[in-house]
Amino acid sequence: MVKPTQKQLEERRKLGINQETVTHVTSTDFPGHWPGEDHSWDLDYFRNNLKVDFHSNDSRDASFSVIGLDASIANAFRRIMIAEIPTIAIDQVFMYHNTSIIQDEVLASRIGLIPFKGKKSGLQWMQWYKKSTEEDPSHSTPSDFNIIMLKLDIKCEWQEGGLQRAVAGETDPDKLYINHNVYAKHFTWEPVGAQEEMFGDEPIAPVHPDILIAKMRPGQRIYLKCHAIKGIGADHAKFSPVATASYRLMPTIDINSPIVGADAKKFMRCFPKGVIALQSVTAQDVREHPEELQGKEGEVKAVVDNPMKDTVSRECLRHEEFKDKVKLGRLRDHFIFRVESTGQWESDALFLESVRVLKTKAERVKRGLNAMMR
Amino acid sequence: MPGSIENEDVPMEDVHSDDEVEPTIGEDGNWVSWKDRIRVLTGATETAASFQFEGEDHTLGNALRYIIMKNPDVEFCGYSIPHPSESKMNLRIQTYDGVSVYSVLEKGLNDLIDLCDVVTEKFTAARDAYGKQ
């Protein structure tokens, strides 16, 4: 078996970005692609090669690099984070009273989009609520383990002396009315059965208390009850636990022959701040590139500082003087993930959950395969 | 029995999770299914078969395709979603002489499960290390 050198492996990781085209896009780490090389699945090799680097880790916004994965696997994690991790959201709204100017169906669809949180173990204890469809009219019986009941009962009234102030010319609603803005915090949770015990110290509540749902004027009233259920983003985007979960590939910038003087400053301006830095040309540089750098010791030259900040705009390729001196690319197996949670989950926990879900999928198919083979 | 909103008895099928259901035999007798999750399409031989997965999409399809293509016994592996409004995913595997596609598929699933364990382990370690900084 031939073993590829470290240098070869580094070169193969890169995909090329030209002015109008991309090259070497697909991965080649398969048995039979490179003559004499192995490339069959090797867990120890994978473990030694896999690297995770955190860039930031807040509960609502995490950014991290996962290096050493194939795009098909990284994409599976991303897809699962968006569409297959469960949260709860309001699914049915029962209108008892709505004299506000916002129509029932518009109000109901706004209410569905409000993210709700609650104790993690309680949400795990909750089971799926099967909805009826046209083909299959059967549905689950609403119960404490599959439905969360929420109530919104709010009435807009005049403040003490508000009417007189309005007559006198006051127009600020905050000084005239009570409950003229309906917010997510006005929802009250009505625990049923074992729910009180299961959610305990972390009751069901909106993630953001100040989401504006409707505006009202004195005499108007909204009274409705809702059923929230556990669901996944594949069914409806309101169940998706992330605002976005995305990745991009690590950009690479290779300066093949030195860029010095005024050109270096121009080159730096082709990139976002922090990507290219300026250094002075050393005697060592002159020895390495005698043709280009003869007598230029002490002048500034462009060096790559932080390629992660690059947006790969390809601006530098539009200039004749840089075209042949620089090679842009990306690392095919370096994924810079960005996960923005909507608040029901911690962002880093979302990634771990996506890995767990992929594993569960594989296990389920394996069980199915074993049953089929019996 | 948990308390019920409408004061009704809860049917047993609601209480159980959907995971432990007995496998059934398909109507045409050609295939056997596990709650219709996986079946072998007609025309299969020991070294070349197409599998149909119910309720799966690109998420598992592409991941499984990658890991199966990493197996040196595999001549060809590809997946497709025959129709976007049906939640079905087809996976084709062809192997070199004498290797069973079923064992190749099982190895692929096992490798994918191992991969997930390694990713979890590495990710948790990196996160905890970052948290300590």
XYZ file of C-alpha atoms in Angstrom:
507
model
C 0.000 0.000 0.000
C 1.260 3.447 -0.931
C 0.927 6.081 1.779
C 0.287 9.655 0.628
C 2.705 12.186 2.099
C 1.536 14.897 4.463
C 2.175 17.475 1.729
C 0.015 15.546 -0.761
C -2.784 15.268 1.784
C -2.624 19.020 2.464
C -2.858 19.771 -1.256
C -5.819 17.384 -1.690
C -7.777 19.146 1.069
C -7.929 22.323 -1.001
C -10.514 23.220 -3.537
C -9.547 25.971 -5.957
C -11.337 29.245 -6.529
C -10.619 31.045 -9.789
C -12.089 34.269 -11.073
C -15.067 32.548 -12.699
C -14.720 28.853 -11.850
C -14.161 26.426 -8.999
C -11.969 23.317 -9.187
C -11.403 20.080 -7.234
C -14.773 20.293 -5.531
C -15.513 16.649 -4.692
C -13.690 14.662 -2.063
C -11.364 11.914 -3.279
C -10.721 9.972 -0.085
C -12.300 6.746 -1.359
C -10.726 3.331 -1.955
C -9.780 2.970 -5.620
C -9.504 6.669 -6.381
C -5.758 7.038 -5.871
C -3.850 4.036 -7.262
C -2.303 1.890 -4.549
C -3.637 3.969 -1.655
C -5.965 2.550 0.976
C -8.554 5.164 2.088
C -10.929 2.540 3.504
C -12.849 3.535 6.647
C -10.540 3.560 9.645
C -12.003 4.691 12.949
C -8.627 5.322 14.604
C -7.438 7.415 11.656
C -10.710 9.367 11.826
C -10.349 9.900 15.563
C -6.755 11.113 15.244
C -7.642 13.421 12.359
C -10.832 14.945 13.752
C -10.392 18.308 15.438
C -12.939 20.636 17.039
C -12.067 24.289 17.794
C -14.448 26.669 19.507
C -14.479 30.320 18.434
C -17.359 31.473 20.630
C -19.906 29.664 22.750
C -22.865 31.684 23.983
C -26.162 29.995 24.687
C -27.877 31.707 21.725
C -24.915 31.852 19.332
C -22.054 29.394 19.036
C -19.316 29.215 16.429
C -16.875 26.336 16.113
C -14.704 24.590 13.525
C -15.023 20.883 12.906
C -12.015 19.692 10.927
C -11.695 16.252 9.345
C -15.304 15.527 8.396
C -16.741 14.871 4.960
C -19.341 17.311 3.629
C -22.005 14.571 3.598
C -21.636 14.065 7.357
C -21.344 17.767 8.235
C -24.411 18.479 6.128
C -26.348 15.743 7.904
C -25.646 17.471 11.239
C -26.699 20.845 9.836
C -29.909 19.451 8.353
C -30.791 17.686 11.599
C -30.241 20.860 13.643
C -32.662 22.754 11.416
C -35.352 20.155 10.834
C -35.222 17.216 13.220
C -34.603 18.384 16.771
C -37.893 18.711 18.658
C -39.215 21.756 20.473
C -42.702 22.720 21.588
C -44.848 25.288 19.805
C -48.509 26.226 19.838
C -50.321 24.109 17.272
C -54.008 24.663 17.941
C -55.707 27.895 18.973
C -59.267 27.978 20.279
C -60.704 31.491 19.945
C -63.309 32.373 22.544
C -63.268 36.098 22.026
C -61.390 38.314 19.611
C -62.583 41.858 19.097
C -59.139 43.227 18.287
C -58.515 44.397 14.724
C -56.193 41.479 14.002
C -58.072 38.594 12.369
C -58.384 35.193 14.049
C -56.268 33.319 11.493
C -53.519 35.970 11.403
C -53.421 36.064 15.193
C -53.268 32.252 15.331
C -50.348 32.041 12.897
C -48.441 34.723 14.858
C -49.026 32.827 18.083
C -47.697 29.617 16.524
C -44.318 31.232 15.885
C -43.624 32.236 19.517
C -40.796 30.088 20.935
C -41.626 28.520 24.313
C -39.175 26.965 26.752
C -39.482 24.678 29.734
C -37.536 22.186 31.786
C -35.447 19.913 29.509
C -36.368 16.693 31.324
C -40.030 17.663 31.148
C -39.836 18.203 27.388
C -38.099 14.841 27.008
C -40.892 13.217 28.985
C -43.457 14.705 26.579
C -44.549 12.383 23.778
C -45.513 13.109 20.169
C -49.070 14.172 19.484
C -50.274 12.479 16.295
C -52.356 14.887 14.215
C -55.107 13.695 11.912
C -54.533 14.007 8.167
C -56.778 13.639 5.152
C -55.636 10.051 4.527
C -55.571 9.079 8.201
C -58.189 10.838 10.344
C -57.069 9.157 13.588
C -55.225 11.301 16.131
C -53.826 10.985 19.641
C -56.027 11.649 22.623
C -54.989 14.973 24.181
C -53.402 14.241 27.533
C -50.873 15.669 29.952
C -47.944 13.887 28.256
C -48.622 15.219 24.753
C -50.352 18.613 25.094
C -49.352 21.814 26.882
C -52.294 24.109 27.611
C -51.809 27.869 27.458
C -54.289 30.653 27.961
C -54.346 34.273 26.850
C -57.057 36.445 28.344
C -56.497 40.162 28.051
C -58.745 43.181 27.867
C -57.832 46.745 26.936
C -59.301 49.486 29.144
C -58.965 53.210 29.836
C -56.513 54.247 32.502
C -57.783 56.217 35.462
C -58.545 59.634 33.945
C -57.340 58.502 30.513
C -60.443 59.620 28.655
C -60.110 63.160 30.028
C -56.441 63.257 28.992
C -57.401 62.087 25.488
C -59.980 64.861 25.233
C -57.298 67.309 26.355
C -55.135 66.222 23.424
C -52.890 63.498 24.853
C -52.011 60.919 22.145
C -49.441 58.675 23.864
C -51.188 55.275 24.273
C -49.005 54.461 27.318
C -50.619 57.379 29.182
C -54.178 56.548 28.125
C -54.809 52.788 28.121
C -54.166 49.597 30.067
C -53.155 46.435 28.154
C -53.093 48.121 24.748
C -50.048 46.024 23.803
C -50.412 42.257 24.004
C -47.073 40.549 24.633
C -45.921 36.930 24.768
C -45.553 37.288 28.566
C -49.331 37.606 28.879
C -49.686 33.888 28.130
C -50.399 31.801 31.194
C -49.551 28.140 31.361
C -52.259 25.846 32.710
C -50.509 22.694 33.964
C -52.491 19.469 33.636
C -51.975 16.132 35.396
C -48.319 15.351 36.020
C -47.032 18.452 34.204
C -46.604 20.559 37.332
C -44.383 17.895 38.789
C -42.449 17.228 35.539
C -41.646 20.878 34.789
C -41.395 21.968 38.428
C -38.969 24.858 38.851
C -38.724 25.653 35.115
C -42.312 26.196 33.976
C -43.401 26.590 30.353
C -42.826 30.232 29.379
C -42.037 32.230 26.240
C -38.297 32.540 25.546
C -38.706 36.265 24.898
C -41.391 37.850 27.127
C -41.667 41.004 25.011
C -42.761 39.664 21.626
C -45.599 41.926 20.511
C -48.609 39.830 19.479
C -51.365 42.419 18.928
C -52.378 46.001 19.691
C -55.763 46.912 21.128
C -57.893 49.904 22.120
C -60.354 50.246 25.039
C -63.280 47.823 24.843
C -61.391 45.231 22.786
C -60.592 41.830 24.211
C -58.653 38.713 23.240
C -59.514 35.473 24.999
C -58.095 32.255 23.619
C -56.787 28.877 24.705
C -53.973 27.046 22.968
C -52.612 23.536 22.700
C -48.835 23.414 22.307
C -47.313 20.155 21.112
C -43.880 18.703 20.592
C -42.844 18.754 16.937
C -39.916 19.010 14.503
C -38.882 21.610 11.950
C -39.542 19.199 9.081
C -43.246 19.429 9.934
C -43.353 23.213 10.425
C -40.598 25.841 10.728
C -42.063 27.048 14.040
C -40.668 23.876 15.672
C -37.122 24.517 14.427
C -34.822 25.092 17.439
C -32.442 27.325 15.480
C -32.652 30.743 13.874
C -29.906 29.514 11.568
C -27.505 26.622 11.637
C -24.970 26.962 8.872
C -21.394 26.168 7.946
C -18.839 27.574 5.543
C -15.523 26.175 4.406
C -12.279 27.658 5.690
C -10.846 30.024 3.043
C -7.190 29.709 2.011
C -5.000 32.397 0.435
C -1.641 31.315 -0.982
C 0.707 34.104 -2.036
C 3.028 32.399 -4.520
C 5.364 35.284 -5.257
C 5.960 38.277 -2.977
C 3.692 41.335 -3.133
C 5.608 44.421 -1.895
C 5.426 48.171 -1.503
C 2.320 50.059 -2.663
C 1.007 46.825 -4.207
C 0.990 45.185 -0.779
C -1.226 47.942 0.629
C -3.553 47.683 -2.357
C -3.626 43.900 -1.946
C -4.552 44.281 1.717
C -7.487 46.503 0.753
C -8.842 43.744 -1.534
C -9.756 41.737 1.592
C -11.824 42.422 4.717
C -9.915 43.900 7.688
C -7.590 41.483 9.450
C -7.141 38.975 6.618
C -3.892 40.397 5.228
C -1.157 41.982 7.354
C 1.899 43.967 6.322
C 5.426 42.969 7.357
C 8.796 44.325 6.335
C 10.904 42.326 3.893
C 13.768 40.573 5.691
C 17.179 39.527 4.415
C 15.873 35.949 4.545
C 13.046 36.866 2.113
C 15.527 38.453 -0.279
C 17.619 35.261 -0.245
C 14.513 33.175 -1.025
C 13.209 35.387 -3.843
C 16.315 37.174 -5.187
C 14.708 38.073 -8.525
C 11.646 39.889 -7.171
C 13.068 41.315 -3.950
C 16.620 42.437 -4.883
C 17.287 45.726 -3.084
C 13.840 45.841 -1.486
C 14.839 44.863 2.043
C 12.901 46.899 4.602
C 9.908 47.601 2.341
C 6.474 46.249 3.322
C 5.147 42.938 1.982
C 1.723 41.348 2.244
C 1.321 38.242 4.428
C -1.782 36.232 5.277
C -2.845 36.958 8.845
C -6.278 35.430 9.434
C -7.898 33.744 6.419
C -10.982 32.846 8.471
C -12.144 36.466 8.248
C -12.090 36.315 4.430
C -15.417 36.384 2.627
C -13.834 34.987 -0.578
C -14.951 37.985 -2.603
C -12.257 37.272 -5.278
C -11.635 41.017 -5.538
C -7.852 40.437 -5.713
C -8.262 38.322 -8.877
C -9.735 41.310 -10.733
C -6.392 43.134 -10.617
C -3.785 42.234 -13.262
C -0.858 42.683 -10.850
C -2.171 40.073 -8.330
C -3.794 37.573 -10.701
C -0.769 35.313 -11.083
C 0.726 35.905 -7.654
C -2.118 34.582 -5.526
C -4.156 31.370 -5.372
C -7.477 31.406 -3.565
C -9.151 28.267 -2.264
C -11.017 26.626 0.571
C -10.357 23.617 2.786
C -12.813 20.897 1.854
C -12.873 19.272 5.297
C -12.754 22.373 7.513
C -16.296 23.377 8.457
C -16.843 26.608 10.352
C -20.221 26.027 11.951
C -22.446 28.804 13.239
C -25.414 27.751 15.351
C -27.919 30.320 16.583
C -30.413 28.803 18.971
C -33.870 30.295 19.430
C -33.565 29.700 23.159
C -35.093 26.293 23.934
C -31.685 24.610 23.665
C -28.118 25.719 24.325
C -26.386 26.169 20.959
C -23.605 23.672 21.703
C -26.153 21.158 22.998
C -27.947 21.423 19.657
C -24.914 20.109 17.788
C -24.499 17.230 20.235
C -28.193 16.453 19.881
C -27.858 16.396 16.087
C -25.061 13.826 16.373
C -27.250 11.760 18.669
C -30.187 11.950 16.247
C -28.023 10.768 13.325
C -26.837 7.857 15.450
C -30.435 6.997 16.381
C -31.394 7.035 12.699
C -28.590 4.598 11.859
C -29.566 2.351 14.760
C -33.204 2.349 13.695
C -32.323 1.371 10.138
C -30.021 -1.319 11.496
C -32.860 -2.780 13.543
C -35.050 -2.706 10.441
C -32.330 -4.448 8.432
C -31.888 -7.153 11.075
C -35.633 -7.742 11.189
C -35.750 -7.969 7.395
C -32.909 -10.514 7.328
C -34.562 -12.810 9.890
C -51.827 6.281 34.134
C -51.257 9.981 33.675
C -54.186 12.342 34.134
C -56.106 13.133 30.978
C -57.466 16.469 29.797
C -60.738 15.073 28.531
C -61.096 12.493 31.272
C -60.847 9.588 28.868
C -58.835 6.393 29.088
C -55.686 6.608 27.016
C -55.440 3.913 24.338
C -52.375 1.686 24.706
C -50.917 2.638 21.300
C -50.573 6.218 22.524
C -48.633 5.214 25.590
C -45.978 3.187 23.762
C -43.208 4.768 21.726
C -43.232 3.898 18.021
C -39.929 2.060 18.190
C -40.947 -1.409 19.294
C -43.338 -2.595 16.622
C -43.219 -6.117 15.200
C -42.043 -6.452 11.576
C -44.679 -7.218 8.945
C -44.686 -8.876 5.538
C -45.415 -6.644 2.556
C -48.553 -7.085 0.466
C -46.759 -8.309 -2.667
C -44.803 -10.841 -0.621
C -41.604 -9.705 -2.291
C -40.221 -7.927 0.660
C -40.417 -7.944 4.404
C -40.632 -4.670 6.202
C -39.984 -3.363 9.682
C -42.868 -0.980 10.098
C -42.284 -0.166 6.411
C -38.914 1.359 7.280
C -36.670 -0.573 4.921
C -37.240 -2.951 2.027
C -35.330 -4.491 -0.843
C -36.509 -3.547 -4.334
C -37.031 -6.264 -6.923
C -34.124 -7.479 -9.055
C -31.755 -7.822 -6.132
C -28.913 -10.312 -6.133
C -26.456 -11.142 -3.366
C -23.927 -8.590 -4.677
C -26.197 -5.878 -6.076
C -29.339 -4.543 -4.473
C -31.422 -1.403 -4.113
C -32.901 -0.656 -0.711
C -35.819 1.634 -0.097
C -35.964 3.522 3.197
C -39.257 4.940 4.388
C -39.173 8.355 6.037
C -35.512 9.046 5.285
C -34.020 11.840 3.149
C -30.657 13.337 2.142
C -29.649 13.499 5.808
C -29.174 9.760 6.186
C -28.898 9.045 2.440
C -25.771 11.046 1.752
C -24.098 10.179 5.060
C -24.704 6.466 4.475
C -23.544 6.724 0.846
C -20.259 8.291 1.979
C -19.527 5.702 4.649
C -20.434 2.775 2.353
C -18.226 4.162 -0.416
C -15.360 4.059 2.092
C -15.667 0.238 2.070
C -13.112 -1.291 -0.349
C -15.497 -4.198 -1.142
C -17.986 -1.786 -2.694
C -17.981 -1.283 -6.454
C -20.780 1.285 -6.476
C -22.965 3.066 -3.975
C -25.415 5.843 -4.683
C -28.672 7.181 -3.345
C -31.647 8.999 -4.788
C -34.920 10.508 -3.734
C -37.303 9.250 -6.437
C -39.956 11.865 -5.820
C -39.742 14.987 -3.631
C -43.257 14.645 -2.237
C -42.813 11.027 -1.137
C -40.671 10.535 1.943
C -38.724 7.651 0.438
C -35.020 7.268 -0.165
C -33.433 4.652 -2.438
C -29.919 3.362 -1.855
C -28.112 1.241 -4.446
C -25.163 -0.912 -3.451
C -23.058 -3.088 -5.772
C -20.169 -5.095 -4.368
C -17.168 -6.882 -5.822
C -17.268 -10.684 -6.196
C -18.697 -12.694 -3.369
C -19.341 -9.914 -0.858
C -22.911 -9.648 0.415
C -24.586 -6.250 0.046
C -26.424 -6.862 3.309
C -23.210 -7.195 5.288
C -21.858 -4.097 3.522
C -24.952 -2.106 4.513
C -24.702 -3.343 8.072
C -21.003 -2.424 8.233
C -21.871 1.030 6.870
C -24.451 1.560 9.607
C -22.041 0.349 12.280
C -19.300 2.661 10.972
C -21.721 5.590 10.996
C -22.679 4.828 14.616
C -18.976 4.669 15.573
C -18.356 7.951 13.749
C -21.116 9.654 15.735
C -19.599 8.428 19.004
C -16.192 9.846 18.068
C -17.683 13.206 17.035
C -19.605 13.449 20.328
C -16.511 12.567 22.343
C -14.263 15.089 20.531
C -16.877 17.857 20.524
C -17.622 17.503 24.236
C -13.899 17.566 25.072
C -13.319 20.703 22.952
C -16.342 22.473 24.434
C -15.346 21.704 28.012
C -11.779 22.855 27.320
C -13.078 26.102 25.795
C -15.376 26.669 28.773
C -12.432 26.452 31.175
C -10.436 29.221 29.451
